[in-house]
Short mmCIF file of C-alpha atoms in Angstrom, two decimals:
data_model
loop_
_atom_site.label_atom_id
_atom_site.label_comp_id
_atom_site.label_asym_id
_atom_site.label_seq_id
_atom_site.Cartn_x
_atom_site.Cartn_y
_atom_site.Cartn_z
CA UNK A 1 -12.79 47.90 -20.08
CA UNK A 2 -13.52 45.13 -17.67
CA UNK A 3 -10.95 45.15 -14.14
CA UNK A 4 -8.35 42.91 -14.30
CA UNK A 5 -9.45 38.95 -12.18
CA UNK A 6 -8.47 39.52 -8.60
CA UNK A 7 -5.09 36.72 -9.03
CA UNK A 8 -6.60 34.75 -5.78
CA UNK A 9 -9.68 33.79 -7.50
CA UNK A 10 -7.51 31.38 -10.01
CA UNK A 11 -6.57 29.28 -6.86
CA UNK A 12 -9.77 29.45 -5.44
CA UNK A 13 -11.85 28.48 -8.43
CA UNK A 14 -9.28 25.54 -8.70
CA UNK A 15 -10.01 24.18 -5.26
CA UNK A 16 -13.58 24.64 -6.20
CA UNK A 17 -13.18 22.15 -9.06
CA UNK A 18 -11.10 20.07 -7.16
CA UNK A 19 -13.07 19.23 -4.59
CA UNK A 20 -15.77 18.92 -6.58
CA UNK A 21 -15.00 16.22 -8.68
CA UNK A 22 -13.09 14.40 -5.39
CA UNK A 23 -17.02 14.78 -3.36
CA UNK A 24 -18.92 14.08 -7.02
CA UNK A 25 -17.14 10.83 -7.09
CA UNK A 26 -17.21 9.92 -3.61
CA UNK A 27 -21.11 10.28 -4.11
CA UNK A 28 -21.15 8.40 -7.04
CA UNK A 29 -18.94 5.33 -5.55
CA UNK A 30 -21.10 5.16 -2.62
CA UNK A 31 -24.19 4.84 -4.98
CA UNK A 32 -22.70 1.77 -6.65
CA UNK A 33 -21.61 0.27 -3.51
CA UNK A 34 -25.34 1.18 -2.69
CA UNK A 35 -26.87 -0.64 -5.36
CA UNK A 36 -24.52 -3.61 -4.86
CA UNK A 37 -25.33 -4.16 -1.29
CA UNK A 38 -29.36 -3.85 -1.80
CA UNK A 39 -29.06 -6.42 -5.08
CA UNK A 40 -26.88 -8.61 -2.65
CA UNK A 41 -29.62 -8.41 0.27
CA UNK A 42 -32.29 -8.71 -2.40
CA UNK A 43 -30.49 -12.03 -3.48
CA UNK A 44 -29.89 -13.44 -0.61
CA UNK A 45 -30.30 -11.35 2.64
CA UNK A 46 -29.25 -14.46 5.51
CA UNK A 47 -25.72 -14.81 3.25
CA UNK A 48 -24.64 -10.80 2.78
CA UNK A 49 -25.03 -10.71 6.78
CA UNK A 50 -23.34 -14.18 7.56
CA UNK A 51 -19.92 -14.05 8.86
CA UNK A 52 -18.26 -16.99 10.36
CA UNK A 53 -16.57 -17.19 13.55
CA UNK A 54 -12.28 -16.64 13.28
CA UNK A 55 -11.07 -16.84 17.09
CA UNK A 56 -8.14 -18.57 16.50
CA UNK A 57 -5.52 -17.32 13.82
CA UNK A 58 -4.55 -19.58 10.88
CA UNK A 59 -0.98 -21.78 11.68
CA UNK A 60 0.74 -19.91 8.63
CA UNK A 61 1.04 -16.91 10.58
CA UNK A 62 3.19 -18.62 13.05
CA UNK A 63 5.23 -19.90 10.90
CA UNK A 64 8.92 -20.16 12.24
CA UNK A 65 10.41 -19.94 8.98
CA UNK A 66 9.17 -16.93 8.54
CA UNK A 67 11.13 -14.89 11.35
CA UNK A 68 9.94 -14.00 14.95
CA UNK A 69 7.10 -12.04 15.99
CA UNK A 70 8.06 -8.66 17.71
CA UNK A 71 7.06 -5.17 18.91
CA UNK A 72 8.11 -1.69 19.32
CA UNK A 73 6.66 1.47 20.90
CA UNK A 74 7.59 4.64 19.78
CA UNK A 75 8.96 7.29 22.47
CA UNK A 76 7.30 10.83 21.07
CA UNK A 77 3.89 8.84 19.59
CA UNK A 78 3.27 6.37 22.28
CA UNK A 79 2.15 3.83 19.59
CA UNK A 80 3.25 0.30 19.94
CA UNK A 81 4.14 -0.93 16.10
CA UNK A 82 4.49 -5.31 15.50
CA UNK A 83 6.82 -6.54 12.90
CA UNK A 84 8.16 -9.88 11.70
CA UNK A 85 12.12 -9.81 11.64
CA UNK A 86 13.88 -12.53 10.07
CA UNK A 87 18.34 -12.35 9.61
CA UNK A 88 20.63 -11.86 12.38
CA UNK A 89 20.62 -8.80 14.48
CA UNK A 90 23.53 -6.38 13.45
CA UNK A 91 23.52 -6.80 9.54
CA UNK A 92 22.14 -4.13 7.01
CA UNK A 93 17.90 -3.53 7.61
CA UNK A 94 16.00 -4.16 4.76
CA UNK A 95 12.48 -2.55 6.19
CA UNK A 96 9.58 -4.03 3.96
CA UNK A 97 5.99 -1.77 3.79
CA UNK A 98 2.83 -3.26 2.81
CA UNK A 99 -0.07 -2.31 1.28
CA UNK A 100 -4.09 -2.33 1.58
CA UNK A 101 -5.46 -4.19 2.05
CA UNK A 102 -2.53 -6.58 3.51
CA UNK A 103 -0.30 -6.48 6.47
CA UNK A 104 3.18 -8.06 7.12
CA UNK A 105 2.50 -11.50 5.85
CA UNK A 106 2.35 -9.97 2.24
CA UNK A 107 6.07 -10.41 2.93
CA UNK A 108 6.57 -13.78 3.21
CA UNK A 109 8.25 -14.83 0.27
CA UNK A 110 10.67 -11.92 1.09
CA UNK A 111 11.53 -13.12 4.78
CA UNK A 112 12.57 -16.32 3.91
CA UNK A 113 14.56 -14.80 1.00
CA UNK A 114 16.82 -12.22 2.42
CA UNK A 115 17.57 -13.01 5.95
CA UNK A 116 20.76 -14.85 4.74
CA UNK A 117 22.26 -10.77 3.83
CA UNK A 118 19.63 -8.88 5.87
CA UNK A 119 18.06 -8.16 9.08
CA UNK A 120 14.50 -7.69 7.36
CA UNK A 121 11.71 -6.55 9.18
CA UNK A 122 8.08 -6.82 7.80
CA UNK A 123 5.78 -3.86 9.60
CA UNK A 124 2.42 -3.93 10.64
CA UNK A 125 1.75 -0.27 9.08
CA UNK A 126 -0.26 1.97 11.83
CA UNK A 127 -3.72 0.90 12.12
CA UNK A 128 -2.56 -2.93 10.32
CA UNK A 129 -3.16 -5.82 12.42
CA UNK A 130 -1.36 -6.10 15.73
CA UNK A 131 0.12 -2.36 15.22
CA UNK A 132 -1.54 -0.09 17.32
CA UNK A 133 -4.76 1.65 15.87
CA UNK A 134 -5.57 5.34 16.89
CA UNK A 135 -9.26 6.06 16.24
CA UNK A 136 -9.14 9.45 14.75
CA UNK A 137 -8.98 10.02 11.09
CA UNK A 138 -6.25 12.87 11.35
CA UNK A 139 -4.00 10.38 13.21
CA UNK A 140 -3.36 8.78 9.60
CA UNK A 141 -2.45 12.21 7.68
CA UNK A 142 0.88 11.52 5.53
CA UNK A 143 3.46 13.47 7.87
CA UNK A 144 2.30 10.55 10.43
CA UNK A 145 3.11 7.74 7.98
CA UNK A 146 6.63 9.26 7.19
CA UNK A 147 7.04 9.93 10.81
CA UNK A 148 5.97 6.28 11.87
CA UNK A 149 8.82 4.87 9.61
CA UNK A 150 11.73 7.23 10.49
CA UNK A 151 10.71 6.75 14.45
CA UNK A 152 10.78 2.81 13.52
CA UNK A 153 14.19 3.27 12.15
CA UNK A 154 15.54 4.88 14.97
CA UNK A 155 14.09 2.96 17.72
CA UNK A 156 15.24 -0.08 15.76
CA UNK A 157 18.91 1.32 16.27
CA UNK A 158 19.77 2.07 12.90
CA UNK A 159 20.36 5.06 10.63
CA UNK A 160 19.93 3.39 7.34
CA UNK A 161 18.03 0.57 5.86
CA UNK A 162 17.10 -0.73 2.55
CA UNK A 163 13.56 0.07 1.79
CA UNK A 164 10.97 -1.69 0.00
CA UNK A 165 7.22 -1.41 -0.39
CA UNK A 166 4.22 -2.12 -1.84
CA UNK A 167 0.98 -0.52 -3.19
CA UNK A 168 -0.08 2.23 -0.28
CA UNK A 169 3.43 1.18 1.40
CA UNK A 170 5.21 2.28 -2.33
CA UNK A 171 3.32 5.71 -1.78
CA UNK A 172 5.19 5.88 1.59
CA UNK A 173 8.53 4.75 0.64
CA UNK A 174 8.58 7.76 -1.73
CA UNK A 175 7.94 10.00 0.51
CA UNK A 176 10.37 8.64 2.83
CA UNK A 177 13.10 9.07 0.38
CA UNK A 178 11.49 12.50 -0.61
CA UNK A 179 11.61 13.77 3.01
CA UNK A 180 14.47 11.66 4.16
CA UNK A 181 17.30 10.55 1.55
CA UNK A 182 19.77 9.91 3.87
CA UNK A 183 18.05 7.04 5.77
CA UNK A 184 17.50 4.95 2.21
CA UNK A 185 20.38 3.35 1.06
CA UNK A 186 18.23 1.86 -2.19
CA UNK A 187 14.81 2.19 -2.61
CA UNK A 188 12.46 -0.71 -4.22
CA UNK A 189 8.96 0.31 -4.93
CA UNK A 190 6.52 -2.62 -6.62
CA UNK A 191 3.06 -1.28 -8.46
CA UNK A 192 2.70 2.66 -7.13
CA UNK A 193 4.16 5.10 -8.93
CA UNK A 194 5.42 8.71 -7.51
CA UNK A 195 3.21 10.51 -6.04
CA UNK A 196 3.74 13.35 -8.03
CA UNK A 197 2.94 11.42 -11.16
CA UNK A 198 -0.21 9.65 -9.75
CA UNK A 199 -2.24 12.92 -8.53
CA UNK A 200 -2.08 14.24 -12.08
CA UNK A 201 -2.25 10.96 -14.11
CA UNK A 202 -5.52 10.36 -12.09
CA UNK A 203 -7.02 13.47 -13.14
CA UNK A 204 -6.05 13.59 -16.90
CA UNK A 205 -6.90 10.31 -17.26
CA UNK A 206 -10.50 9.13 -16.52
CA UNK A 207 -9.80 5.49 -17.25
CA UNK A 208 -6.91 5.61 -14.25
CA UNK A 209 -9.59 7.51 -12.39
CA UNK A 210 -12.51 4.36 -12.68
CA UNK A 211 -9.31 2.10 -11.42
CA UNK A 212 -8.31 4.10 -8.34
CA UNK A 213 -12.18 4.37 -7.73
CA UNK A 214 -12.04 3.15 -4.23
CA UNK A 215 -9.97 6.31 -2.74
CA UNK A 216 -13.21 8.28 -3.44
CA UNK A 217 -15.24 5.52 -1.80
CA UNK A 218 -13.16 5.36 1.32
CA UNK A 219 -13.91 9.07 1.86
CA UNK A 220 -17.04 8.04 2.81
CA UNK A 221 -17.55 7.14 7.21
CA UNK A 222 -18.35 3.56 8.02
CA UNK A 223 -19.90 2.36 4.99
CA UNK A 224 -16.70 1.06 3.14
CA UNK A 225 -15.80 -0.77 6.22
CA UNK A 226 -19.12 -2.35 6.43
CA UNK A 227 -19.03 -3.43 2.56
CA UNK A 228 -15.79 -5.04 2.82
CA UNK A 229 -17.25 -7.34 5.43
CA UNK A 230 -20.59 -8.26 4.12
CA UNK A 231 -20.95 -11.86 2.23
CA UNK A 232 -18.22 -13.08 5.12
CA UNK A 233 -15.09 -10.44 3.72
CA UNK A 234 -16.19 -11.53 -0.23
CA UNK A 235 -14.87 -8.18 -1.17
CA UNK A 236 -11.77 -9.49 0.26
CA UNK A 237 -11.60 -12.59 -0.98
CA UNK A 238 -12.35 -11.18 -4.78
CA UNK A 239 -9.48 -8.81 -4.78
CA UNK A 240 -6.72 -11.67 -4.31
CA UNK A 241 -8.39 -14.44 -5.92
CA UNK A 242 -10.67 -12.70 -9.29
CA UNK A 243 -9.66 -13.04 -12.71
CA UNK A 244 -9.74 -8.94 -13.26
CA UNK A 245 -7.97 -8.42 -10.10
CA UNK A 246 -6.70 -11.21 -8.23
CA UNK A 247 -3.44 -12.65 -8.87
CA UNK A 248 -2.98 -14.42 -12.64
CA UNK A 249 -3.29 -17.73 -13.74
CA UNK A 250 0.61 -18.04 -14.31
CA UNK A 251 1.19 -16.61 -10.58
CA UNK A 252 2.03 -18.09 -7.05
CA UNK A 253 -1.93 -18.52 -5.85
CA UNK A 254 -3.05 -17.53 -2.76
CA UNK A 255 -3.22 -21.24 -0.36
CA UNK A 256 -6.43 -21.33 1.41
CA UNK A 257 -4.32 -20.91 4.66
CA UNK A 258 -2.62 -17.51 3.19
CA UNK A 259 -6.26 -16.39 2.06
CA UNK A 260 -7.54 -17.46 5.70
CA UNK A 261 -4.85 -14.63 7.17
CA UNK A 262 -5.84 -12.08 5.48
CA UNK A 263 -9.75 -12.61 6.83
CA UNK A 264 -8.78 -13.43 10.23
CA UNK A 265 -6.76 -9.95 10.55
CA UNK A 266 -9.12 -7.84 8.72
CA UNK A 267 -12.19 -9.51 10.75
CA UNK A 268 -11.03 -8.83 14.11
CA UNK A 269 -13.22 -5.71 15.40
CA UNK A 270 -12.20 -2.81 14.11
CA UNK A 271 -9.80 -4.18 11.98
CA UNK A 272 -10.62 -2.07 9.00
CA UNK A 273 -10.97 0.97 9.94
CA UNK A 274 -7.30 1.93 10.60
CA UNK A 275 -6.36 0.91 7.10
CA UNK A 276 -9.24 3.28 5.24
CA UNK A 277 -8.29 5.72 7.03
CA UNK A 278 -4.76 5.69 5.96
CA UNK A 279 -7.15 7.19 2.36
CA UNK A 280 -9.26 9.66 4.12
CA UNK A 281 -6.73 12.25 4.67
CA UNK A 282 -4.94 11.86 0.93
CA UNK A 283 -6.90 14.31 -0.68
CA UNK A 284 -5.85 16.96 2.12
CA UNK A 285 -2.11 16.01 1.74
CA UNK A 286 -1.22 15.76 -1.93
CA UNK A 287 -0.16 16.84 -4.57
CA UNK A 288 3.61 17.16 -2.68
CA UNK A 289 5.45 20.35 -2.15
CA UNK A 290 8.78 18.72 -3.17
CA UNK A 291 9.41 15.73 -5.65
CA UNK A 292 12.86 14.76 -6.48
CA UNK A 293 14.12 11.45 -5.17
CA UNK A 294 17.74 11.46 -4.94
CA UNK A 295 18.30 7.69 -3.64
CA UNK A 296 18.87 4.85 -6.31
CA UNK A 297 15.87 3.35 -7.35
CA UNK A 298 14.39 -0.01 -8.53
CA UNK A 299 10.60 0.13 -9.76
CA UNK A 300 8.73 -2.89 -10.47
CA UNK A 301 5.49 -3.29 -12.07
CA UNK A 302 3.30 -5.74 -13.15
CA UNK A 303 1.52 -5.21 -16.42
CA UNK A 304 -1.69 -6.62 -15.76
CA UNK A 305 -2.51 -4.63 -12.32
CA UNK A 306 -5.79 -4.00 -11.93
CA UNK A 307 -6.10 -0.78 -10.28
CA UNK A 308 -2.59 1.10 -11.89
CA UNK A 309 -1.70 2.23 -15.38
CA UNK A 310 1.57 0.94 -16.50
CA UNK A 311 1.87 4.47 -18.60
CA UNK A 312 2.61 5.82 -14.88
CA UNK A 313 5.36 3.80 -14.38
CA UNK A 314 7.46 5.70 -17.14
CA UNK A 315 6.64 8.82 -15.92
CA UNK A 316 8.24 8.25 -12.64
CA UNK A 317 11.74 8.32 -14.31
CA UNK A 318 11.57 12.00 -14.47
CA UNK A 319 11.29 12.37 -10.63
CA UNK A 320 14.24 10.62 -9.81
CA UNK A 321 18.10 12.42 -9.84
CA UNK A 322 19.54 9.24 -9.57
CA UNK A 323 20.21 5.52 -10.93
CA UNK A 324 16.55 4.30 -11.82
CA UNK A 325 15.66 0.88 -13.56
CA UNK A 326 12.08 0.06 -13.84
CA UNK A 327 10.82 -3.63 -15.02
CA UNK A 328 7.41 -4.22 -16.02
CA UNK A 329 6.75 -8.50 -15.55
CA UNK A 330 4.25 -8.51 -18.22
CA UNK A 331 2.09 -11.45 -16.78
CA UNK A 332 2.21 -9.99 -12.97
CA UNK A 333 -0.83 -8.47 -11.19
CA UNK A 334 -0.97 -5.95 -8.95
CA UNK A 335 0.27 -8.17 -5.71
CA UNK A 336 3.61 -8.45 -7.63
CA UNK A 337 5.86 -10.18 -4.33
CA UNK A 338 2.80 -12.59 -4.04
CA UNK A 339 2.34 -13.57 -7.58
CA UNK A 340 5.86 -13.86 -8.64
CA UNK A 341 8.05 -13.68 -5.66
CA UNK A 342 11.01 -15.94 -7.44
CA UNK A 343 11.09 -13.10 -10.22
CA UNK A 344 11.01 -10.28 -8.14
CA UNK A 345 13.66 -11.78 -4.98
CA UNK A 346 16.03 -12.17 -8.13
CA UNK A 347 15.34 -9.00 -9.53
CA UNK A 348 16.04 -7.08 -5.67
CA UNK A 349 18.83 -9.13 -5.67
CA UNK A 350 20.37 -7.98 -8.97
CA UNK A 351 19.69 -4.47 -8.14
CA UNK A 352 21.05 -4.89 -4.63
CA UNK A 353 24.46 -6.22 -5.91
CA UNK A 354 24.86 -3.70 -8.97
CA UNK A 355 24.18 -0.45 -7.25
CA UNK A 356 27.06 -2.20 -4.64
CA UNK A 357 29.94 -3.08 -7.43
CA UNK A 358 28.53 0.81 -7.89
#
């Protein structure tokens, strides 16, 4: 009769797997990418390396109607965080967290919306456009993230906000109300489901694991950055403006001035690498020791997002021990506050006003 399996190898032979599919794929996505850039060369080699000059930042971004441009340095990091705050000081925060690859202008729509209730404050995530940047890839583990917002918070002068985010920011504004329930008030996540849910959706399901592709790819040093800015930032340009994943035909387009932003942050030097590297340590941090989110939720999803199932989105339900609506917008993409920011205001509003006759 055979010894009993030593119980450690179970976990080890996990890890094993794990890994292995997480470097498999990053090896894989890199060879696309690969073949992409050499066909692009191949086509037209004077274009992929062209990139046109940006010194002077686009007039929406100084908009006045949008709020006024400010900073913050944190005491124990020593990092120096910009935001956009629009709504008189002293009234209830409404902190608003992007995600990648935007930065506070995302936001806009929601500025203009809510400073007649709120003092809202769009962030510059760490590593996002005029936040500071650190250059090391461990400086953008998750504990940072959380850490960044609660130290934001507190410099800020208040205990509690209303917190809202997007995409990469939605993955943070769950853990935020994971790790800190007492800060949130409500909690309004668009297109990223919890945590929890997403680490093992992606790895029962391959299709979910072809769609959240480029985590694997930004594993990889350098060369993501550099593909994003071949062909003048056309990577950039296709993920707002394509028909499989830019915003749909029924949305709130992009202006050429609110497409020129986004270039002109993300093409300043360095500009990219703080916001890949917010993915390079995700593999190391999840899945999450704890889960439940105890702080009333609204979940909004668009149906035709291009890089998130929308079976996800039901899942989440089970992870939060309190009031939870979701609402799927059947014709919004994945840049749900850009596409249809008059649906989504109204639905935050009607959320916002329930849970408080609550």
């Amino acid at each position: 009769m055979a010894p009993p399996r030593p119980p450690r190898l179970v976990p080890a032979l996990r890890a094993l797997l794990y890994w292995s599919l997480v470097y498999g794929y990053c090896g894989l996505c890199a060879s696309v990418h690969l073949l992409k850039l050499l066909w692009s060369i191949g086509k037209a080699p004077a274009q992929t390396f062209r990139r046109a000059a940006r010194a002077n930042p686009p007039a929406c971004l100084n908009d006045p109607s949008l709020g006024t441009h400010c900073y913050v340095r944190i005491k124990d990091s020593g990092l120096r965080f910009h935001y956009v705050a629009a709504g008189e000081r002293g009234r209830p925060l409404m902190l608003l967290l992007h995600g990648f690859p935007e930065f506070w202008y995302s936001w806009r729509h929601q500025l203009r919306e809510f400073k007649s209730e709120y003092r809202v404050v769009a962030l510059d995530l760490r590593g996002y456009g005029e936040s500071d940047a650190p250059t090391h890839q461990e400086s953008y583990k998750l504990d940072c993230l959380i850490a960044d917002i609660k130290d934001v918070l507190d410099t800020l002068g208040y205990s509690k906000c209303v917190l809202i985010g997007h995409d990469w920011g939605g993955m943070i504004a769950w853990l935020i109300s994971i790790c800190y329930p007492e800060m949130i008030m409500k909690l309004v996540v668009i297109n990223f489901p919890h945590p929890s849910v997403f680490t093992d959706y992606i790895l029962r399901h391959p299709a979910q694991l072809l769609r959240s592709s480029f985590y694997y790819f930004f594993q990889i040093p350098w060369f993501p950055e550099f593909m994003f800015s071949i062909n003048d930032f056309k990577a950039l340009k296709h993920l707002f403006t394509s028909r499989s994943t830019g915003i749909g035909r029924k949305g709130r387009r992009l202006t050429t001035d609110d497409l020129e932003a986004y270039i002109y942050v993300f093409s300043q030097p360095g500009a990219l690498s703080g916001p890949i590297n917010h993915y390079r340590n995700i593999f190391n941090c999840l899945p999450l020791k704890h889960h439940m989110v105890t702080t009333p939720t609204l979940l909004l999803w668009g149906e035709e997002d291009a890089f998130m199932e929308a079976e996800m989105a039901e899942v989440t339900k089970t992870y939060v021990k309190n009031y939870f609506r979701l609402t799927v917008l059947s014709e919004g993409s994945h840049w749900l506050q850009q596409d249809q920011p008059d649906i989504v205001n109204r639905l935050i509003w009607a959320f916002l006003r329930e849970e408080r006759r609550e």
